[in-house]
Each structure stands twice: as C-alpha cells, then as structure tokens.
XYZ file of N, CA and C in Angstrom:
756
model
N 0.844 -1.188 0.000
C 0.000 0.000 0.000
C 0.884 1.245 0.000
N 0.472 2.254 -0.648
C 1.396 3.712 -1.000
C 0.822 4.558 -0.066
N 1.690 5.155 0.808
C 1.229 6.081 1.785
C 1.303 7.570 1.037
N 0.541 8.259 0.642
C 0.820 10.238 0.551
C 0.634 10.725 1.240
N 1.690 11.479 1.962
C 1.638 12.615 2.669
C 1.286 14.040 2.120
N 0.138 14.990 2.583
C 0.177 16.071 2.367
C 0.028 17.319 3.285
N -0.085 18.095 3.220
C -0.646 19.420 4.062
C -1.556 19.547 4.154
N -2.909 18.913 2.909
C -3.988 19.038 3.238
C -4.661 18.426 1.366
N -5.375 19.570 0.628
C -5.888 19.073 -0.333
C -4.820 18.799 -2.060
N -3.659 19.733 -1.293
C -2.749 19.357 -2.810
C -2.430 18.079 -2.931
N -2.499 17.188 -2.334
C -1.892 15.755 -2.901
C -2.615 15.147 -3.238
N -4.011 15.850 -3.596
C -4.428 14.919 -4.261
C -4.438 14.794 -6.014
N -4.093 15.990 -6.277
C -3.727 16.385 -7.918
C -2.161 14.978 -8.137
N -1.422 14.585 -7.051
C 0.211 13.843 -7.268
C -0.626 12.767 -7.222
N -1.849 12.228 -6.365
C -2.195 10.927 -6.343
C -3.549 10.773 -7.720
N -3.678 12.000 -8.132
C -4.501 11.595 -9.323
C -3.764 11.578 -10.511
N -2.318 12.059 -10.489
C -1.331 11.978 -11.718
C -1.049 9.865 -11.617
N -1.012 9.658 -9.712
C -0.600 8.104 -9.901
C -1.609 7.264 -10.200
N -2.796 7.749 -9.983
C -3.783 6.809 -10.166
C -3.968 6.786 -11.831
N -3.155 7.797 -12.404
C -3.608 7.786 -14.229
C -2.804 6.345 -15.017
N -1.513 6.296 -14.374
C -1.035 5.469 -14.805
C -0.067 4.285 -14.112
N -0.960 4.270 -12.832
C -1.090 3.423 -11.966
C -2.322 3.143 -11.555
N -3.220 2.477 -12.343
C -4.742 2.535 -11.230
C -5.010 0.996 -10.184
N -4.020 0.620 -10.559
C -4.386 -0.770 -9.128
C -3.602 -0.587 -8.133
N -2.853 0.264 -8.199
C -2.594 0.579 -6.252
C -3.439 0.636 -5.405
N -2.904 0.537 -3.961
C -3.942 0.716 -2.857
C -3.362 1.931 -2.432
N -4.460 2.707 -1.567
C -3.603 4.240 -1.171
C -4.213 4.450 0.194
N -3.200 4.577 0.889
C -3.533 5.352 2.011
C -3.358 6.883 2.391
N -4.063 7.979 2.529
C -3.641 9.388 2.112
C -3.955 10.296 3.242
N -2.727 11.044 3.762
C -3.187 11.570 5.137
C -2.863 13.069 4.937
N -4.093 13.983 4.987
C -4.206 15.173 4.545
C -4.002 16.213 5.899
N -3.150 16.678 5.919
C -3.096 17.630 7.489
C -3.603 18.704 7.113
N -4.985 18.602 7.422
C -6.090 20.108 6.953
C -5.970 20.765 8.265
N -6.030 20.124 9.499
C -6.081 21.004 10.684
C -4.801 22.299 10.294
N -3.366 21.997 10.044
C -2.309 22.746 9.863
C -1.899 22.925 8.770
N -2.716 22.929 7.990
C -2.847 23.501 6.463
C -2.491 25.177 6.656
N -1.786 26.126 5.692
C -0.940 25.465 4.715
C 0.223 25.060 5.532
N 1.068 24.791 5.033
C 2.439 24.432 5.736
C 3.332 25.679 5.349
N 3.122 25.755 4.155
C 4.211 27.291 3.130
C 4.301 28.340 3.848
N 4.164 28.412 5.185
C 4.463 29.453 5.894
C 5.292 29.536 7.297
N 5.290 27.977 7.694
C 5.919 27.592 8.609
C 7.367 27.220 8.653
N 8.089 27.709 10.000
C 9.489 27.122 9.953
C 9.552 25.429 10.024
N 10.616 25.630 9.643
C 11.658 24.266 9.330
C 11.315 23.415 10.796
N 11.568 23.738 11.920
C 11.115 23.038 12.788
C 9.568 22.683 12.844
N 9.034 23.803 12.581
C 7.038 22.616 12.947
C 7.078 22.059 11.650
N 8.269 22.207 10.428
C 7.635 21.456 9.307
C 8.680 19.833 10.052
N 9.369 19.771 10.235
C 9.910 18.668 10.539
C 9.038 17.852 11.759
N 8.282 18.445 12.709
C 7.429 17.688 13.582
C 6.211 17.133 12.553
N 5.738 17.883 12.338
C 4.363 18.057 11.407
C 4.405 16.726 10.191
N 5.991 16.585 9.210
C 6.065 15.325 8.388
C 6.676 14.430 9.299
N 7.273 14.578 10.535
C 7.709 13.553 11.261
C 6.142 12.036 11.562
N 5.249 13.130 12.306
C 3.974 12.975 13.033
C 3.387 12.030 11.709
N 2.814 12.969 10.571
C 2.651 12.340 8.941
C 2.479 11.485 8.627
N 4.143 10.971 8.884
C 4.465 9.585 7.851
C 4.419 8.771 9.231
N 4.727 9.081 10.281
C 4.612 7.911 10.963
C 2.907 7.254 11.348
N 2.341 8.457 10.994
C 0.639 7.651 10.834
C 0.009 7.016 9.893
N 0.851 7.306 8.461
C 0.802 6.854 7.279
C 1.483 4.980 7.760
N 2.304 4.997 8.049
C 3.466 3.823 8.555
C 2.594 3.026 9.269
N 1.740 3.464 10.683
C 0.726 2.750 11.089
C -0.398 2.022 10.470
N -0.789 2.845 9.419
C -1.934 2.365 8.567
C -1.829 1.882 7.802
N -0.438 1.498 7.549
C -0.193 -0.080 6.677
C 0.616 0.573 5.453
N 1.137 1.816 5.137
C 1.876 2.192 3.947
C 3.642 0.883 3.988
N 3.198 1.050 2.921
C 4.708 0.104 2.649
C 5.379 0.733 1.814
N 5.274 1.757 1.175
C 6.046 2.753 0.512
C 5.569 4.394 0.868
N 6.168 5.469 0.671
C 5.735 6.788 1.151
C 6.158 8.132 -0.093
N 4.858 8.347 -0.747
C 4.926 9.630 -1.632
C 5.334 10.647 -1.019
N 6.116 11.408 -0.458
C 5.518 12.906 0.297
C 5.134 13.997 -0.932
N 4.029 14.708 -1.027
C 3.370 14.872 -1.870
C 3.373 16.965 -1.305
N 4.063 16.900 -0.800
C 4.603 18.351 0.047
C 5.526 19.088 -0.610
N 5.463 19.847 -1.192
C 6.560 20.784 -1.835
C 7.349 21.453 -0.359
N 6.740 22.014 0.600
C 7.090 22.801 1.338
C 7.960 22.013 2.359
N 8.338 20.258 2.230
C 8.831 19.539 2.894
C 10.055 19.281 1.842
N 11.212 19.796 2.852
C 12.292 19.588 1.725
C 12.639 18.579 1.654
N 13.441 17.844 0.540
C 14.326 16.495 0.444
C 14.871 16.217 1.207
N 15.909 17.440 1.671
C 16.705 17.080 2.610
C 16.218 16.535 3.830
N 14.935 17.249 3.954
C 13.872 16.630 5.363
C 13.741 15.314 5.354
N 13.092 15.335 4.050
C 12.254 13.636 3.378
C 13.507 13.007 3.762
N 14.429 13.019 3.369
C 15.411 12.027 3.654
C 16.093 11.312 4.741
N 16.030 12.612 5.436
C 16.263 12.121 7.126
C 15.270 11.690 7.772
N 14.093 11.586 6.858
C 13.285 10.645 7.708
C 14.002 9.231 8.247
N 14.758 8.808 7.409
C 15.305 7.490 8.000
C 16.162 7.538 8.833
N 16.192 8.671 9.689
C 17.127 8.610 11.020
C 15.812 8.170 11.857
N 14.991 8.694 11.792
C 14.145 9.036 12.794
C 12.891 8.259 12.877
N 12.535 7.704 12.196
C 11.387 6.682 11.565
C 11.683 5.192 11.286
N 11.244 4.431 11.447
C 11.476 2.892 11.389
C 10.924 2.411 9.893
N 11.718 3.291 9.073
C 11.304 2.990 7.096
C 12.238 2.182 6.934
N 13.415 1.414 7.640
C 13.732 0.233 7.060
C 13.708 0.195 5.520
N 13.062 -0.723 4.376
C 13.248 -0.243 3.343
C 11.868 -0.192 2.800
N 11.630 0.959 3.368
C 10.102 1.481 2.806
C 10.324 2.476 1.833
N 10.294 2.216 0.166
C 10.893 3.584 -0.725
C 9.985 4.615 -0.323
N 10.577 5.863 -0.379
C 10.479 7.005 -0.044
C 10.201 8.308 -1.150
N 9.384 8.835 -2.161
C 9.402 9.742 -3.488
C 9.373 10.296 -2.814
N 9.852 12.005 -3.130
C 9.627 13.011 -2.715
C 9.605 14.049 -4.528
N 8.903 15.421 -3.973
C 8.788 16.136 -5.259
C 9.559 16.473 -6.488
N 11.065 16.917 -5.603
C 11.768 17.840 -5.754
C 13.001 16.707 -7.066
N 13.058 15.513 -6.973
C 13.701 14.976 -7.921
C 13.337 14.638 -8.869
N 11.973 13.937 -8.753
C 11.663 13.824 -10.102
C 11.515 14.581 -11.213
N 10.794 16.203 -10.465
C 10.270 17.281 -11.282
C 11.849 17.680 -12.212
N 12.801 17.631 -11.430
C 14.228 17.964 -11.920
C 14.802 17.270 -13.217
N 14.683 15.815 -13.020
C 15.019 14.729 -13.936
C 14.145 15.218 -15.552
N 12.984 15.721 -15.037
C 11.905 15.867 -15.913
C 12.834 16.922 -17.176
N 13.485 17.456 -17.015
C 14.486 18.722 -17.464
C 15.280 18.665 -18.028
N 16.367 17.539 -17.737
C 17.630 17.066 -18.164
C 17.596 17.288 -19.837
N 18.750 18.237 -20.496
C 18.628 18.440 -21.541
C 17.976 19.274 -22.197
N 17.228 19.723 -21.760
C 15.955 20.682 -22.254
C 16.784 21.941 -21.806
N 16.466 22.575 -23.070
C 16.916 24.370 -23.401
C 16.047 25.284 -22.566
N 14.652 25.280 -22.461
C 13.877 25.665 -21.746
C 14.538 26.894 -20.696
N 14.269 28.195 -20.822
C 13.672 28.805 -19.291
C 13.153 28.863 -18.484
N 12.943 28.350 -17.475
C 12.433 28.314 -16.259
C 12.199 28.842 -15.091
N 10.919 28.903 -14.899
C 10.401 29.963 -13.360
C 9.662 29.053 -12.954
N 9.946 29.099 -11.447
C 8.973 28.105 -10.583
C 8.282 29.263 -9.640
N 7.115 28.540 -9.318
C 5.944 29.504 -8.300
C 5.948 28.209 -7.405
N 6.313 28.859 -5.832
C 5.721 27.765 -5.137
C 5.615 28.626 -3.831
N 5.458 28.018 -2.516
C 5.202 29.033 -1.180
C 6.430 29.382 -0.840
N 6.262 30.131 0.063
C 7.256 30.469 0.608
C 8.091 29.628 1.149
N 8.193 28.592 1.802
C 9.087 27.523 2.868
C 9.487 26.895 1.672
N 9.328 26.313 0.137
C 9.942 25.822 -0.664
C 11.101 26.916 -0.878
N 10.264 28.003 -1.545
C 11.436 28.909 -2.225
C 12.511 29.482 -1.566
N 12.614 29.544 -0.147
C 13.396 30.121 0.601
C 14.087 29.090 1.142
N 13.440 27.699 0.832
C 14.614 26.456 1.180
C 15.503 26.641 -0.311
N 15.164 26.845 -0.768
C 16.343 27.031 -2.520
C 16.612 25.404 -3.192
N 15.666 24.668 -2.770
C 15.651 23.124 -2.839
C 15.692 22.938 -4.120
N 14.632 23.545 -4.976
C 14.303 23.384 -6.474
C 15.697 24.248 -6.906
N 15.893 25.259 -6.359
C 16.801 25.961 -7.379
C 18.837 25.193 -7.281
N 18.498 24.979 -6.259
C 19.919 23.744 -6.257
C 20.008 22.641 -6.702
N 18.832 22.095 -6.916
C 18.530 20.864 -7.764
C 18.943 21.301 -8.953
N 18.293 21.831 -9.711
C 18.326 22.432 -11.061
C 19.672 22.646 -11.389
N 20.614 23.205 -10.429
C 22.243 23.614 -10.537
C 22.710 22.398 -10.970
N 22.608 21.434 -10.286
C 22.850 20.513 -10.334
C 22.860 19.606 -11.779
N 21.594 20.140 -12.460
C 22.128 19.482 -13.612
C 22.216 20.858 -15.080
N 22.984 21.593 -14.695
C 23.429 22.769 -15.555
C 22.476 23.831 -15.599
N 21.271 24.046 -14.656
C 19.904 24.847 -15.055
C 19.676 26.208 -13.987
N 19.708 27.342 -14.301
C 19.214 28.282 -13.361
C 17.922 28.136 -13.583
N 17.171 28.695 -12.415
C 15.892 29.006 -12.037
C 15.611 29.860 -11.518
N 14.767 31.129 -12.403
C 13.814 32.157 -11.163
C 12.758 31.454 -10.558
N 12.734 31.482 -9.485
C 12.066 31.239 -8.222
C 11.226 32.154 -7.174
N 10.160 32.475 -7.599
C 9.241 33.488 -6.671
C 7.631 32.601 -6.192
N 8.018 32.900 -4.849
C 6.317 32.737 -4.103
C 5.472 33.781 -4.297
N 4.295 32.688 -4.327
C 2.795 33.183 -3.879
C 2.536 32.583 -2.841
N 2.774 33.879 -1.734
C 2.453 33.493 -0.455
C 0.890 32.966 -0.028
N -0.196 33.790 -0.135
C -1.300 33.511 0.309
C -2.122 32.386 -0.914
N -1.483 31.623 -2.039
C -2.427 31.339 -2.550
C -2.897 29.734 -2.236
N -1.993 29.117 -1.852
C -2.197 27.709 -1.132
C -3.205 27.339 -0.214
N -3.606 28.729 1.469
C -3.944 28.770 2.117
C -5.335 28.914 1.174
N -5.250 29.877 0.370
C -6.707 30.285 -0.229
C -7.450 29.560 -1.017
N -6.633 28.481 -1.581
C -7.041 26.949 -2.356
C -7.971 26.347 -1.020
N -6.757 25.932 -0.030
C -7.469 25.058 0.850
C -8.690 25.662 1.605
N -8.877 26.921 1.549
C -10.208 27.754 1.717
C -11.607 27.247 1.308
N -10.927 27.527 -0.099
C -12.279 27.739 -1.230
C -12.501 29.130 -1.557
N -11.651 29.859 -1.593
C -11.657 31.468 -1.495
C -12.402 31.736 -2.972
N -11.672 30.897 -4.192
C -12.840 31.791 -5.569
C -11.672 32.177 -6.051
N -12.010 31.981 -7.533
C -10.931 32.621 -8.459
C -10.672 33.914 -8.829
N -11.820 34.534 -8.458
C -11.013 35.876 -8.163
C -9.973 36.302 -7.438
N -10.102 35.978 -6.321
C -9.184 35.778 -5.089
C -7.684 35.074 -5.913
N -7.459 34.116 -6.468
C -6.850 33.135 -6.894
C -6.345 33.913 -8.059
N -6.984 34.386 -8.815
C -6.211 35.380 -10.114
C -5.152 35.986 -9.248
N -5.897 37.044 -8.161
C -5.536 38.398 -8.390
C -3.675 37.885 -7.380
N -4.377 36.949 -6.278
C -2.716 36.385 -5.697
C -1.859 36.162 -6.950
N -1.957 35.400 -8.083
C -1.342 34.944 -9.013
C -0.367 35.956 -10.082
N -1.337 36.856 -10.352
C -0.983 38.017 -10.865
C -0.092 38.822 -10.052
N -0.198 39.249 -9.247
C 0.548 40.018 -8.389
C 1.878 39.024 -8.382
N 1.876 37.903 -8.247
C 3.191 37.302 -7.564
C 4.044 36.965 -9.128
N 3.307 37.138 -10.110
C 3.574 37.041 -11.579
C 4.596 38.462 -11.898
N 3.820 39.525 -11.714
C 4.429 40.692 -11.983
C 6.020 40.818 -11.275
N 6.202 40.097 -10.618
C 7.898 40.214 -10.424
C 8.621 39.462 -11.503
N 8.032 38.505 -12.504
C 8.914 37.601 -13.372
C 8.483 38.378 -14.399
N 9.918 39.427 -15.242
C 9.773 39.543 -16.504
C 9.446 38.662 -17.540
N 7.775 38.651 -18.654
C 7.227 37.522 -19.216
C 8.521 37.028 -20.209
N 9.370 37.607 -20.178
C 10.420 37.286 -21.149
C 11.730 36.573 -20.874
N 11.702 36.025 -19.288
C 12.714 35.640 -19.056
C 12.401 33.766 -18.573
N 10.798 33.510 -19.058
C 10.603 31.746 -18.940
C 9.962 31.588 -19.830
N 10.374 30.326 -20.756
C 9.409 29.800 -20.863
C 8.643 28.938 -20.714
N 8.510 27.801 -19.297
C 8.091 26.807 -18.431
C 7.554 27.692 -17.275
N 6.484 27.377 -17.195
C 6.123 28.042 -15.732
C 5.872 26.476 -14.889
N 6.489 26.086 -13.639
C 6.384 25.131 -12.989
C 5.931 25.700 -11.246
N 4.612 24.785 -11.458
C 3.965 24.548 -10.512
C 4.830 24.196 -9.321
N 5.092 24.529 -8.236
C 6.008 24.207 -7.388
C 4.900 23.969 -5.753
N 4.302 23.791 -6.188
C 2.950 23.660 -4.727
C 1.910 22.497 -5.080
N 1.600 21.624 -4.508
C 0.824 20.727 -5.398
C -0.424 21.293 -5.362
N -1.538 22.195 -4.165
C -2.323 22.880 -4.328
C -2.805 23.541 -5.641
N -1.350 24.389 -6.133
C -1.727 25.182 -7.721
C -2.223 24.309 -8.640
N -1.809 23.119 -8.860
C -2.850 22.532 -10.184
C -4.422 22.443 -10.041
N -4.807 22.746 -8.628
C -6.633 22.553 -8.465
C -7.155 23.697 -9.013
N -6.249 24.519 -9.804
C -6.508 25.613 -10.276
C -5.706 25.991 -11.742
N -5.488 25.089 -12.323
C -4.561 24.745 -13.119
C -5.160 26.001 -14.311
N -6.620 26.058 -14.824
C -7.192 27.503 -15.580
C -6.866 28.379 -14.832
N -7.007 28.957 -13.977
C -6.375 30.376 -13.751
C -5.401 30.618 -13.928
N -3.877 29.434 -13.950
C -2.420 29.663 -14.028
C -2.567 29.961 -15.687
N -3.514 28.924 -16.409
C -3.529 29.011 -17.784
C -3.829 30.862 -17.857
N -4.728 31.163 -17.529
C -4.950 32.647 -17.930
C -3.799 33.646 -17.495
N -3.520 33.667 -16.374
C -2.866 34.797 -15.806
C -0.906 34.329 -16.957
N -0.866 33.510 -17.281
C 0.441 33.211 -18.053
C 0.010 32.775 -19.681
N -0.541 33.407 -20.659
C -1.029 32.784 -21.544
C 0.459 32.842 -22.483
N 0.791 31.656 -23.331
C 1.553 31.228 -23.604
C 3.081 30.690 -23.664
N 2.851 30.537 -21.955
C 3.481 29.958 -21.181
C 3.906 28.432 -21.264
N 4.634 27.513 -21.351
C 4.150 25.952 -21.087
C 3.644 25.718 -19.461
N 2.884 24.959 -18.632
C 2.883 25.209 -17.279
C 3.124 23.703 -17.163
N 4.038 23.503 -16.231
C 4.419 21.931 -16.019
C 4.091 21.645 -14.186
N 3.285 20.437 -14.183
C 3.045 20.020 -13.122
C 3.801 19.038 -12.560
N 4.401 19.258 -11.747
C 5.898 18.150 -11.287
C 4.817 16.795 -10.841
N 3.467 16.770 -10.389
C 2.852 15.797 -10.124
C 3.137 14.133 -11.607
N 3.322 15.304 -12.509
C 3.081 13.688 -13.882
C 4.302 12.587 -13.652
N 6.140 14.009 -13.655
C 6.802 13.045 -12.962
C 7.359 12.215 -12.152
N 6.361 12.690 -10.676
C 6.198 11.697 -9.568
C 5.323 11.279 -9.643
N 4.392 10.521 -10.415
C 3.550 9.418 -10.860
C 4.128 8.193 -11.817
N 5.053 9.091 -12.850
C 5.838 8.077 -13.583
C 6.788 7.602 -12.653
N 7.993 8.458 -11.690
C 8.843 8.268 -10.566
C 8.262 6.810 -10.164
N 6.940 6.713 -9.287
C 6.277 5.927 -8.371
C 5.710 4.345 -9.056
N 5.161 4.854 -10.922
C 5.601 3.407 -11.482
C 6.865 2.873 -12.066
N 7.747 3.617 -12.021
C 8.962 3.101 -12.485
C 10.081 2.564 -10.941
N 9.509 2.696 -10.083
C 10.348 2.599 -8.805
C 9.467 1.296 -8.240
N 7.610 1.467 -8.185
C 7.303 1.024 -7.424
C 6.609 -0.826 -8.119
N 6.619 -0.809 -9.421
C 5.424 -1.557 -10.016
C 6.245 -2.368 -10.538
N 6.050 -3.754 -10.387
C 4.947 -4.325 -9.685
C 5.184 -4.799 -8.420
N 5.693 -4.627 -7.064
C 5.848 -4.241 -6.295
C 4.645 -4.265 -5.667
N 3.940 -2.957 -5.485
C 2.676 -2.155 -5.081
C 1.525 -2.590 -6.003
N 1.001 -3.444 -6.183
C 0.445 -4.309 -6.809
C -1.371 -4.281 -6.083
N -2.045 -3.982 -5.815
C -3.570 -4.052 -5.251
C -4.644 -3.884 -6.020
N -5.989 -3.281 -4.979
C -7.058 -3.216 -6.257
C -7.810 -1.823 -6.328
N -6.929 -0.607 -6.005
C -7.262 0.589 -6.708
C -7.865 0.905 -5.362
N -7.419 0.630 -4.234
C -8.587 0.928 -2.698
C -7.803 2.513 -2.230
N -8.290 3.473 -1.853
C -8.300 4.829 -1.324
C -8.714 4.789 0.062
N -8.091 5.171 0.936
C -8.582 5.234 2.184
C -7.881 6.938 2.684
N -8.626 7.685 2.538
C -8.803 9.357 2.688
C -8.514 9.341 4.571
N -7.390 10.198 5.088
C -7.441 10.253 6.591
C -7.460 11.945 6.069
N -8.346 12.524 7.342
C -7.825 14.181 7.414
C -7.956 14.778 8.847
N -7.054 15.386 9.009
C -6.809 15.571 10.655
C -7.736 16.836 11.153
N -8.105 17.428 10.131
C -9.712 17.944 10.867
C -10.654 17.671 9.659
N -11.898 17.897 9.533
C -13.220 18.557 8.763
C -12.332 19.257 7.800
N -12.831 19.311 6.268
C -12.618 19.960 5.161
C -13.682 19.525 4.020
N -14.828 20.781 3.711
C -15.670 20.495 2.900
C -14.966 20.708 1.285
N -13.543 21.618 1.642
C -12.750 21.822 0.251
C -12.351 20.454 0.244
N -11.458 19.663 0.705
C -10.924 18.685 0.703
C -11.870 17.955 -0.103
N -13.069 17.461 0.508
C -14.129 16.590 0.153
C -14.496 16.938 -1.395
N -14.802 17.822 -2.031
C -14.964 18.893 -2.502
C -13.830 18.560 -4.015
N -12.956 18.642 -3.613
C -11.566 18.328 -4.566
C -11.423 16.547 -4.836
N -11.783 15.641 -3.862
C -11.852 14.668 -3.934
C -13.008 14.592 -4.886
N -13.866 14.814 -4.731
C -14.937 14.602 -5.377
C -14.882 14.526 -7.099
N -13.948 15.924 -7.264
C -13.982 16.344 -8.235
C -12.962 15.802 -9.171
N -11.920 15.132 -8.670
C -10.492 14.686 -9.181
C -10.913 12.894 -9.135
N -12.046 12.476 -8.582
C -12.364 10.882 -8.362
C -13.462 10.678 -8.143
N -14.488 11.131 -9.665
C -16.147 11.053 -9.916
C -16.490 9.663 -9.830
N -15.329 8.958 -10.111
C -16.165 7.609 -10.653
C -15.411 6.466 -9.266
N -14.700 6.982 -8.022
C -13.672 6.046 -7.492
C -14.834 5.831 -6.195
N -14.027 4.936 -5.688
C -14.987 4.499 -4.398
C -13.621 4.613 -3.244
N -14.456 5.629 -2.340
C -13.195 5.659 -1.354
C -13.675 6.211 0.128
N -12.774 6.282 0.729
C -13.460 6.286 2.297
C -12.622 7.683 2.941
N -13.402 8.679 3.958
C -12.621 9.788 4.356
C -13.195 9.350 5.927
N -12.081 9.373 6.820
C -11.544 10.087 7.956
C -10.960 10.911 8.615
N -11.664 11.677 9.274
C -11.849 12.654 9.813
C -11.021 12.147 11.532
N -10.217 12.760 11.858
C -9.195 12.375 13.076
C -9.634 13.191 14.045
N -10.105 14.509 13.802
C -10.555 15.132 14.744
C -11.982 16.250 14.098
C-alpha cells in the first residue's frame, strides 16, 4: 500500500497523476487540513508536522511513502530514516523527479511555489545541479486560499501580483512548485497565456511506477485520513475521483 503525505488538499492532484497510470494501487492518504498550509511555517514545525505524517501513514499499513509536500524539503524527506522505522520502505519526494523531468531541455524556467519551498532554494539547487538556473518566486497567500475555497477571483488576483515580479520574457516553463496550484490549473492558464505550465505531479507518478510496479500491486482501494473537517478537501476529492470508491476520515 502507498502512503501520501500532504498538508492538506494538494496531494491529491500527485495521487490523481498516480492513479492515471497506476490505477491498481492501494492508497492510504493523510491530509493535514487542521495545519494547512504548511508554506508558511518554519523548518522546525515542518519537521514535527512530516515527522507525526508519515509515521501515521506507517501505522496504517503504507509500505512505501509519496511525500506529496513541496514545502517539505528532500533534505527533510530524507532524514526521515534517522528518525522513523522505514527500514526499506521507498520514499518519493517532489523535488527529484520534477528535476530529472528537465535534463537536456533548453527551456527557461520559473517556478511559483510558497514560501518555505522557495526560501529552502531546494528546487533551485537541484536544477544547478544538472546545468539549469531558475527564477524562483512565491505566492504566499495562494495555497492557504485553495485550501479555503476562497474563488478565483481571489486566486487570479494572488497569481498576478506574484507574476508581476517575473519579466514575461525571461521563462518559458512556468512550474507549478505547490501541489495545491494545479486545483486551479485555468487560472495559471490565464494569468500566463503562452506559457508551457508543467506540473511536477506527472513526474512523480511516472517516478512511483517506475520505482514502485509491480511491487505495489492491489485493487485501486483509497482510504482518505484528514486531521480535521474539510468540505474543500471533500470537494476536490470529489472532483479529481467522480467515478472512485473511497473512504474519508476525519481524526478530529
């Protein structure tokens, strides 16, 4: 069974990229809506917060672990295995695959993600790494305002504003760096029109069948945990898995 970790409703756009071309997994998916967003928090409550996470994911039977968190760095994800009893439970995290996705490609590149990604410089050292600069600017409030339900007005006008610092002439990839932003994937289309917009979710779905399959082998079962009430959550589920049969818990 594949455990995803998220902050709240973005993971579910990474687990509907795995369910496209993975659909017989089993999933266990633990949404931290109570402490939603995360993109604003230090490094320490983010390290309690995915510590807490995955080890409830781990309880509920995950035998492998997506973290589906932009705002949780690699470097975090990784030391989970000091601290966690993952033995050899594989571990995806965002920030490599989306990178790999690149290799070779001429492309300009600007990533939008929250604040606790961009100021970890995670994506933009990755990228060094294989010959690539990256402008890198947050949209602070727009994650929180996803997991709201705030309205696309609301959702433009954050977008736009956090747009107007990237001269339109200096990308041409705009990458999603929040998994939240794809539940809104038309407004990024408008506010950037002829842009490419790349969702790092497709290559941690391919990541997860090329690492995990056949391996992770089940019969397509969803089991939804969320650590408070979220009618957005429900809401996004609904809308990303019309036709799936799946179960939500509510922890508190």
């Amino acid at each position: 069974m594949i455990g995803v970790f998220d902050s709240g409703a973005g993971g579910l756009t990474v687990l509907k990229a795995m369910r496209d071309v993975y659909p017989s997994i089993d999933v266990v998916y633990f949404g931290d809506t109570k402490n939603a967003p995360y993109g604003m928090r230090s490094r320490e409550e983010l390290s309690h917060l995915t510590v807490e996470g995955i080890r409830f994911l781990l309880e509920h039977g995950a035998t492998a672990i997506v973290s589906a968190c932009n705002s949780v760095s690699a470097s975090l994800v990784l030391s989970l295995y000091e601290v966690l009893p993952l033995g050899n439970v594989p571990l995806i995290e965002m920030v490599g695959p989306c990178v790999s996705a690149f290799k070779g490609s001429r492309e300009r590149i600007a990533l939008c993600a929250t604040v606790a990604t961009v100021e970890s410089g995670m994506y933009r050292d990755a990228f060094r790494m294989i010959g690539k600069d990256v402008t890198a600017f947050a949209i602070p409030e727009l994650a929180g305002a996803i997991e709201k339900g705030e309205g696309e007005e609301a959702y433009e006008r954050y977008i736009r504003t956090a747009l107007a610092q990237v001269p339109p002439d200096l990308c041409d990839v705009l990458v999603l760096g929040c998994t939240h932003y794809p539940l809104v994937l038309d407004v990024f289309r408008r506010c950037a029109p002829g842009k490419r917009i790349f969702d790092p979710a497709e290559a941690v779905a391919e990541r997860v069948l090329n690492d995990l399959w056949p391996r992770e082998m089940g019969y397509g079962k969803t089991d939804f945990y969320i650590s408070s009430e979220s009618a957005q959550f429900r809401e996004f589920a609904a809308r990303l898995f019309p036709d799936a049969a799946y179960t939500v818990t509510v922890l508190s």
